[in-house]
Coordinates of C-alpha atoms and ligand atoms in Angstrom, one line a residue:
M1 CA 9.6 -19.2 -19.0
K2 CA 7.4 -21.5 -16.7
C3 CA 7.1 -21.8 -12.9
Q4 CA 4.7 -22.8 -10.4
V5 CA 4.5 -19.4 -8.6
A6 CA 5.5 -16.2 -10.1
I7 CA 6.3 -13.6 -7.3
V8 CA 5.8 -9.7 -8.3
G9 CA 7.9 -7.8 -5.8
G10 CA 11.3 -8.4 -4.2
G11 CA 10.9 -6.9 -0.7
P12 CA 10.5 -8.8 2.4
A13 CA 7.3 -10.4 1.5
G14 CA 8.2 -11.5 -2.0
L15 CA 11.7 -12.8 -0.8
L16 CA 10.4 -14.6 2.4
L17 CA 7.5 -16.3 0.3
S18 CA 9.9 -17.4 -2.4
Q19 CA 12.4 -18.7 0.2
I20 CA 9.7 -20.8 2.0
L21 CA 8.3 -22.2 -1.2
N22 CA 11.7 -23.1 -2.6
N23 CA 12.5 -24.9 0.7
A24 CA 9.4 -27.0 0.1
G25 CA 10.3 -27.8 -3.5
V26 CA 8.1 -25.3 -5.1
D27 CA 9.7 -23.3 -7.9
T28 CA 9.3 -19.5 -8.3
V29 CA 10.4 -16.6 -10.2
V30 CA 10.7 -13.2 -8.5
L31 CA 10.1 -10.0 -10.4
E32 CA 11.5 -6.7 -8.8
R33 CA 11.0 -3.2 -10.3
T34 CA 14.1 -1.7 -8.6
S35 CA 17.7 -2.7 -8.2
R36 CA 18.8 -4.9 -5.3
Q37 CA 20.9 -1.8 -4.0
H38 CA 17.7 0.2 -3.9
V39 CA 15.7 -2.4 -2.0
L40 CA 18.6 -2.8 0.4
S41 CA 18.9 1.0 0.9
R42 CA 15.4 1.5 2.3
I43 CA 15.6 2.2 6.1
R44 CA 12.5 0.4 7.6
A45 CA 11.5 -0.6 11.1
G46 CA 13.5 -2.9 13.3
I47 CA 11.2 -4.7 15.6
V48 CA 10.5 -8.4 14.8
E49 CA 7.7 -10.3 16.4
W50 CA 8.5 -13.6 17.9
G51 CA 6.3 -15.5 15.5
A52 CA 8.2 -13.8 12.6
V53 CA 11.6 -14.7 14.4
E54 CA 10.6 -18.3 14.4
L55 CA 9.3 -18.1 10.8
L56 CA 12.6 -16.8 9.5
R57 CA 14.6 -19.4 11.4
A58 CA 12.4 -22.2 9.9
A59 CA 13.0 -20.6 6.6
G60 CA 16.8 -21.0 7.1
V61 CA 17.6 -17.4 7.4
G62 CA 17.7 -16.6 11.1
A63 CA 21.5 -17.3 11.6
R64 CA 22.6 -13.8 11.4
M65 CA 19.6 -12.4 13.2
D66 CA 20.4 -14.8 16.1
A67 CA 24.0 -13.7 16.1
E68 CA 23.5 -9.9 15.7
G69 CA 19.8 -9.2 16.8
I70 CA 19.0 -8.1 20.1
P71 CA 16.1 -9.6 22.0
H72 CA 13.9 -7.2 23.9
D73 CA 11.9 -8.1 27.0
G74 CA 10.0 -4.8 27.1
C75 CA 9.6 -1.2 26.0
V76 CA 8.5 2.2 27.6
L77 CA 5.7 4.4 27.0
S78 CA 6.0 7.9 28.6
D79 CA 3.8 10.9 28.9
N80 CA 6.2 13.8 29.6
D81 CA 8.0 12.5 32.7
L82 CA 5.4 9.7 33.5
Q83 CA 7.2 6.5 32.2
V84 CA 5.3 3.1 31.9
R85 CA 7.4 0.0 31.2
I86 CA 5.5 -2.9 29.3
D87 CA 7.3 -6.0 30.4
F88 CA 6.6 -8.3 27.5
E89 CA 8.3 -11.2 29.1
A90 CA 6.5 -11.1 32.5
L91 CA 3.2 -10.2 31.0
T92 CA 3.1 -12.7 28.0
G93 CA 6.1 -14.9 28.3
R94 CA 7.4 -13.9 25.1
R95 CA 9.7 -11.1 23.5
V96 CA 10.6 -9.3 20.3
M97 CA 14.0 -9.0 18.5
V98 CA 15.4 -5.8 17.2
Y99 CA 16.9 -6.6 13.9
G100 CA 16.7 -4.3 11.0
Q101 CA 14.3 -4.9 8.1
T102 CA 17.3 -4.2 5.8
E103 CA 19.3 -6.9 7.4
I104 CA 16.5 -9.4 7.1
T105 CA 16.1 -8.4 3.4
A106 CA 19.9 -9.0 2.7
D107 CA 19.8 -12.4 4.5
L108 CA 17.0 -13.4 2.3
Y109 CA 18.7 -12.1 -0.8
A110 CA 21.8 -14.2 0.2
A111 CA 19.7 -17.3 0.7
Q112 CA 17.8 -16.9 -2.6
D113 CA 21.2 -16.5 -4.4
R114 CA 22.4 -19.8 -2.8
A115 CA 19.2 -21.4 -4.0
G116 CA 19.8 -20.1 -7.4
T117 CA 16.2 -18.7 -7.6
P118 CA 15.5 -17.0 -10.9
F119 CA 15.4 -13.2 -10.2
F120 CA 14.8 -10.2 -12.3
H121 CA 15.7 -6.7 -11.2
G122 CA 14.7 -3.6 -13.0
V123 CA 11.6 -5.1 -14.5
E124 CA 9.0 -2.8 -16.2
D125 CA 5.4 -2.8 -17.3
V126 CA 4.4 -5.9 -15.3
E127 CA 1.0 -7.1 -16.4
I128 CA -0.7 -10.1 -14.8
A129 CA -3.2 -11.9 -17.1
D130 CA -5.4 -15.1 -17.3
L131 CA -6.0 -15.4 -13.6
D132 CA -9.2 -17.3 -14.2
Q133 CA -7.4 -19.9 -16.3
A134 CA -5.5 -23.1 -15.2
L135 CA -2.2 -21.3 -16.1
S136 CA -1.8 -17.7 -15.6
K137 CA 0.6 -15.2 -17.3
V138 CA 2.9 -12.5 -16.0
H139 CA 4.2 -10.2 -18.9
F140 CA 7.1 -7.9 -18.2
T141 CA 9.9 -5.9 -19.8
H142 CA 13.4 -6.6 -18.9
E143 CA 16.5 -5.0 -20.5
G144 CA 14.3 -3.8 -23.2
E145 CA 13.0 -7.3 -24.1
R146 CA 9.3 -8.1 -23.6
R147 CA 9.0 -11.5 -21.6
T148 CA 6.2 -13.8 -20.3
I149 CA 6.3 -16.2 -17.3
T150 CA 3.5 -18.9 -17.5
C151 CA 2.6 -20.0 -13.9
Q152 CA 0.1 -21.8 -11.9
Y153 CA -0.1 -19.0 -9.3
V154 CA 0.8 -15.4 -8.9
A155 CA 1.8 -13.7 -5.6
G156 CA 1.3 -10.0 -5.5
C157 CA 4.0 -8.8 -3.2
D158 CA 4.7 -5.4 -4.8
G159 CA 3.8 -3.1 -2.0
F160 CA 1.4 -0.2 -1.8
H161 CA 2.2 1.3 -5.1
G162 CA 2.5 -2.1 -7.0
V163 CA 0.3 -3.3 -9.8
S164 CA -1.0 -6.7 -8.5
R165 CA -3.7 -5.0 -6.1
R166 CA -5.1 -3.0 -9.1
T167 CA -5.2 -6.2 -11.1
I168 CA -8.3 -6.9 -9.3
P169 CA -11.2 -5.2 -10.8
D170 CA -12.1 -1.9 -9.0
E171 CA -15.7 -3.0 -8.3
K172 CA -14.5 -6.3 -6.7
R173 CA -12.3 -4.5 -4.3
R174 CA -13.1 -2.9 -0.9
A175 CA -10.7 -0.3 0.5
F176 CA -10.5 1.0 3.9
E177 CA -8.3 3.9 4.8
R178 CA -7.3 6.4 7.3
V179 CA -4.5 9.1 6.6
Y180 CA -3.1 10.8 9.6
P181 CA -2.5 14.6 9.7
F182 CA 1.2 14.2 10.5
G183 CA 4.3 12.4 9.5
W184 CA 7.4 10.8 11.2
L185 CA 10.7 12.6 10.6
G186 CA 13.3 9.8 11.2
L187 CA 17.1 10.1 11.8
L188 CA 19.6 7.4 11.9
S189 CA 22.9 8.1 13.8
R190 CA 26.1 6.3 14.7
T191 CA 25.5 7.0 18.5
P192 CA 24.7 4.6 21.3
P193 CA 20.9 4.4 22.0
V194 CA 19.6 6.6 24.8
H195 CA 17.9 3.6 26.5
D196 CA 18.4 -0.2 26.3
E197 CA 14.8 -0.5 25.3
L198 CA 12.5 1.6 23.0
I199 CA 10.9 4.6 24.4
Y200 CA 7.4 5.6 22.8
A201 CA 6.9 9.2 24.1
N202 CA 3.8 11.2 24.2
S203 CA 4.4 14.9 25.0
D204 CA 2.5 18.1 24.7
R205 CA 4.8 19.0 21.6
G206 CA 3.9 15.7 20.0
F207 CA 5.1 12.1 19.6
A208 CA 8.8 10.8 19.6
L209 CA 10.3 7.3 19.4
A210 CA 13.7 6.3 20.5
S211 CA 14.8 3.2 18.9
M212 CA 18.0 1.5 17.7
R213 CA 19.6 -1.0 15.2
N214 CA 22.5 -2.1 17.6
A215 CA 24.7 -0.8 20.4
E216 CA 26.3 1.8 18.2
L217 CA 23.4 2.6 15.9
S218 CA 20.3 4.5 17.0
R219 CA 17.1 5.4 15.2
Y220 CA 15.0 8.2 16.4
Y221 CA 11.6 9.8 15.2
I222 CA 9.6 12.8 16.0
Q223 CA 6.0 13.7 14.9
V224 CA 6.1 16.6 12.3
P225 CA 3.4 18.4 10.3
L226 CA 3.0 17.0 6.8
T227 CA 3.9 20.4 5.5
D228 CA 7.4 19.9 6.8
K229 CA 10.3 19.1 4.5
V230 CA 13.4 17.1 5.6
E231 CA 15.5 20.1 4.6
D232 CA 13.6 22.2 7.2
W233 CA 15.2 20.2 9.7
S234 CA 18.9 20.5 10.8
D235 CA 20.4 17.8 12.9
D236 CA 20.8 20.3 15.8
A237 CA 17.0 21.2 15.3
F238 CA 16.1 17.4 15.5
W239 CA 18.1 16.8 18.6
A240 CA 16.8 19.8 20.3
E241 CA 13.1 18.8 19.6
L242 CA 13.7 15.3 20.4
K243 CA 15.0 16.1 23.8
R244 CA 11.9 18.2 24.5
R245 CA 9.7 15.3 23.9
L246 CA 11.7 12.4 25.7
P247 CA 11.3 11.9 29.6
S248 CA 13.8 14.3 31.1
D249 CA 16.2 11.5 32.4
A250 CA 16.4 10.1 28.8
A251 CA 17.0 13.6 27.5
D252 CA 19.8 14.2 29.8
N253 CA 21.5 11.0 28.7
L254 CA 20.9 11.5 25.0
V255 CA 24.1 11.2 22.8
T256 CA 23.8 13.2 19.7
G257 CA 25.6 13.0 16.4
A258 CA 25.6 13.5 12.8
S259 CA 22.7 12.0 10.9
I260 CA 23.6 9.3 8.4
E261 CA 20.0 9.1 7.1
K262 CA 17.1 11.5 7.6
S263 CA 13.7 11.3 6.0
I264 CA 10.0 12.0 6.6
A265 CA 7.4 9.3 6.2
P266 CA 3.5 9.9 6.0
L267 CA 1.3 7.7 8.3
R268 CA -1.6 5.7 6.8
S269 CA -3.9 2.9 7.8
F270 CA -5.1 0.9 4.8
V271 CA -6.5 -2.4 4.0
S272 CA -7.7 -3.8 0.6
E273 CA -10.0 -6.7 0.5
P274 CA -10.1 -9.4 -0.9
L275 CA -6.6 -10.9 -1.0
R276 CA -7.4 -13.3 -3.6
W277 CA -8.6 -12.9 -7.3
G278 CA -8.5 -16.3 -9.2
N279 CA -4.9 -17.4 -9.2
L280 CA -3.6 -14.2 -7.9
F281 CA -2.8 -13.9 -4.0
L282 CA -1.7 -10.6 -2.3
A283 CA 0.5 -10.2 0.7
G284 CA 2.4 -7.5 2.7
D285 CA 2.1 -3.9 1.8
A286 CA 0.4 -4.7 -1.4
T287 CA -2.8 -5.2 0.5
H288 CA -2.3 -3.4 3.7
I289 CA -0.4 -0.4 5.2
V290 CA -0.1 0.3 9.0
P291 CA 1.2 3.4 10.7
P292 CA 4.7 2.4 12.2
T293 CA 3.7 3.1 15.8
G294 CA 2.8 -0.4 16.3
A295 CA 5.9 -2.0 14.4
K296 CA 3.4 -4.2 12.4
G297 CA 4.5 -3.6 8.8
L298 CA 7.1 -6.2 8.4
N299 CA 5.5 -8.5 10.9
L300 CA 2.1 -8.5 9.0
A301 CA 4.0 -9.3 5.8
A302 CA 5.5 -12.2 7.7
S303 CA 2.1 -13.6 8.9
D304 CA 0.6 -13.1 5.4
V305 CA 3.5 -15.1 4.0
F306 CA 3.1 -17.8 6.6
Y307 CA -0.5 -18.3 5.6
L308 CA 0.0 -18.1 1.8
S309 CA 3.0 -20.3 1.7
S310 CA 1.1 -23.0 3.7
A311 CA -1.8 -22.6 1.3
L312 CA 0.3 -23.0 -1.9
I313 CA 2.5 -25.8 -0.6
E314 CA -0.8 -27.7 0.5
K315 CA -2.2 -27.1 -3.1
L316 CA 0.8 -27.9 -5.2
K317 CA 2.0 -30.8 -3.1
S318 CA -1.2 -32.4 -2.0
D319 CA -3.8 -30.9 -4.4
S320 CA -5.9 -29.6 -1.7
N321 CA -7.8 -26.2 -2.1
A322 CA -8.6 -25.8 1.5
G323 CA -5.7 -23.4 2.3
I324 CA -5.9 -21.3 -0.9
D325 CA -9.7 -20.9 -0.5
A326 CA -9.3 -19.9 3.1
Y327 CA -6.3 -17.6 2.7
S328 CA -7.9 -14.3 2.2
E329 CA -10.2 -14.7 5.1
R330 CA -7.6 -16.1 7.4
A331 CA -5.0 -13.5 6.7
L332 CA -7.5 -10.6 7.1
A333 CA -8.5 -11.9 10.5
R334 CA -5.0 -11.3 11.8
I335 CA -4.4 -8.1 9.6
W336 CA -7.6 -6.3 11.1
K337 CA -6.3 -7.0 14.6
A338 CA -3.1 -5.5 13.9
M339 CA -4.6 -2.6 12.1
R340 CA -6.6 -1.9 15.3
F341 CA -3.6 -2.0 17.4
S342 CA -1.5 0.3 15.3
W343 CA -4.3 2.8 15.1
Q344 CA -4.9 2.6 18.8
M345 CA -1.1 3.2 19.5
T346 CA -1.1 6.0 16.9
T347 CA -4.1 7.7 18.6
L348 CA -2.8 7.1 22.0
L349 CA 0.6 8.8 21.5
H350 CA 0.2 11.6 18.9
R351 CA -1.1 15.1 19.3
F352 CA -3.7 15.9 16.7
D353 CA -3.7 19.6 15.5
D354 CA -7.5 19.9 15.8
E355 CA -7.8 18.1 19.0
D356 CA -9.5 19.8 22.0
S357 CA -8.3 19.7 25.6
F358 CA -10.7 16.6 26.2
A359 CA -8.7 14.7 23.7
A360 CA -5.5 15.5 25.2
A361 CA -6.9 14.6 28.7
M362 CA -7.9 11.3 27.3
R363 CA -4.3 10.6 26.1
R364 CA -3.0 11.3 29.5
A365 CA -5.6 9.3 31.2
S366 CA -5.0 6.3 28.9
L367 CA -1.2 6.5 29.9
A368 CA -2.2 6.8 33.5
H369 CA -4.4 3.7 33.3
L370 CA -1.5 1.8 31.7
A371 CA 0.7 2.7 34.6
S372 CA -1.9 1.4 37.1
S373 CA -3.3 -1.6 35.4
E374 CA -1.4 -4.8 34.8
T375 CA -4.4 -6.0 32.7
A376 CA -4.0 -2.9 30.4
R377 CA -0.3 -3.3 30.1
R378 CA -0.9 -7.1 29.2
D379 CA -3.3 -6.2 26.6
L380 CA -0.8 -4.0 24.9
A381 CA 2.0 -6.4 25.4
E382 CA 0.0 -9.2 23.6
N383 CA -0.6 -7.2 20.7
Y384 CA 2.9 -5.6 20.5
I385 CA 4.6 -9.0 20.7
G386 CA 2.3 -10.3 18.0
L387 CA -1.0 -12.2 18.1
P388 CA -0.7 -15.9 17.4
Y389 CA -0.6 -17.0 13.6
Ligands
APR401 N1 6.7 -4.9 -10.4 C1 7.8 -5.4 -9.7 N2 8.2 -5.0 -8.4 C2 7.4 -3.9 -7.9 C3 6.4 -3.3 -8.7 C4 6.1 -3.8 -9.9 N3 5.1 -3.3 -10.6 N4 6.0 -2.3 -8.0 C5 6.6 -2.4 -6.7 N5 7.6 -3.2 -6.7 C6 8.5 -3.6 -5.6 C7 9.1 -2.5 -4.9 O1 10.2 -2.0 -5.6 C8 9.5 -3.2 -3.6 O2 10.8 -3.6 -3.6 O3 7.8 -4.5 -4.8 C9 8.4 -4.4 -3.6 C10 7.6 -4.3 -2.2 O4 8.2 -4.2 -1.2 P1 7.8 -3.6 0.0 O5 7.1 -2.1 -0.3 O6 8.9 -3.4 1.1 O7 6.6 -4.4 0.6 P2 6.6 -5.8 1.4 O8 7.5 -6.7 0.8 O9 5.2 -6.2 1.6 O10 7.2 -5.5 2.8 C11 6.5 -4.9 3.8 O11 8.2 -3.2 4.0 O12 7.8 -1.1 3.1 C12 7.9 -1.9 4.1 O13 6.7 -0.9 5.9 C13 6.7 -2.0 5.1 O14 7.9 -3.1 6.7 C14 7.0 -3.4 5.8 C15 7.5 -4.2 4.8
PHB402 C1 12.5 1.5 14.1 O1 13.4 1.0 14.9 O2 12.7 2.0 13.0 C2 11.1 1.5 14.8 C3 10.7 0.7 16.0 C4 9.6 0.5 16.4 C5 8.5 1.2 15.7 C6 8.7 2.0 14.5 C7 10.0 2.0 14.0 O3 7.3 1.1 16.3

């Protein structure tokens, strides 16, 4: 098999990259380790920066998002009963879209099916080779048969546990990591959201988040110790703890119901540099992980794909190396700013077990400053709606 760009990983980054390249007449093959059902079963964040909204529309996959997504002009940060609304629209002139990653992935799959893009699910033992040659190779096993794709470039979009980042020699990679001493217990319920905007709640008992997928589907999270197991938490125990952490007016309005999904996710900040090794380019979770507090995971994958697709199209259509030579540095510049914001939001809103009274006082003072300073709210809003590409 031959193609111009072989894409390892069929999650949001790989699918969006393939869609944009195909639209520009660049042929791709997508290799995905799991089944399409498994990819679509993952419950992930639902906040789309406006830059990513416009990228999805330009890629021809924005119709259902525009029909079913919910534009949000702001969100609320709370500290017990102190509530601070961050008015994105008034502070930045921009907004975000509430539309689940699962839906975006489904829309991308549908578009790739229409384009007839070669797609392999259930691939095993992927091996990326000859990255320093004019043509590179991706070897893989599919349905028991060992196969090889010969390509000009390889996009590593295979997430944190993928193979592509590790194809870069250890001594050539630099990793930066912060593992947080708590996780997020998430619950999805067919109940109306407690508030029409998201509430990021800081409380003496720890963090909570009230989010949503649509008017009938709510997504809630509470910070839990890493030692907790999801089976330790009944639905009733979850709802009771969530009520203790939300501002009291929201807690009084909370509609509870049976969980249709419940899981615990760890929180980590991670960056691996560089994003290029010869003909291999990394994008998305393959090269960075953010704690979900800033809702940046999907959105960073989108900006990586914007930079990488532009660079590959420029190379393959105009034979210019400028974009591919600048890709790693250009993408990392935005990655690090989003990494900083996600770390700041996590530190601002979570209770750390080993913290002293001063740290708790600093959290409260930071939230009080947001309440009194439009400049502070504008800084948070600019980062939350997404810095320019
Ligand atoms: N070969 C082929 N596919 C692989 C391999 C491999 N060796 N290893 C992993 N994969 C697949 C995974 O099964 C997954 O479907 O690569 C895909 C990577 O997708 P994501 O992990 O979703 O990462 P990405 O596409 O970068 O999207 C980032 O997804 O996980 C969320 O929070 C994250 O919102 C962010 C977004
Ligand atoms: C979600 O809806 O799952 C969600 C929203 C915002 C976040 C994290 C998760 O910051």
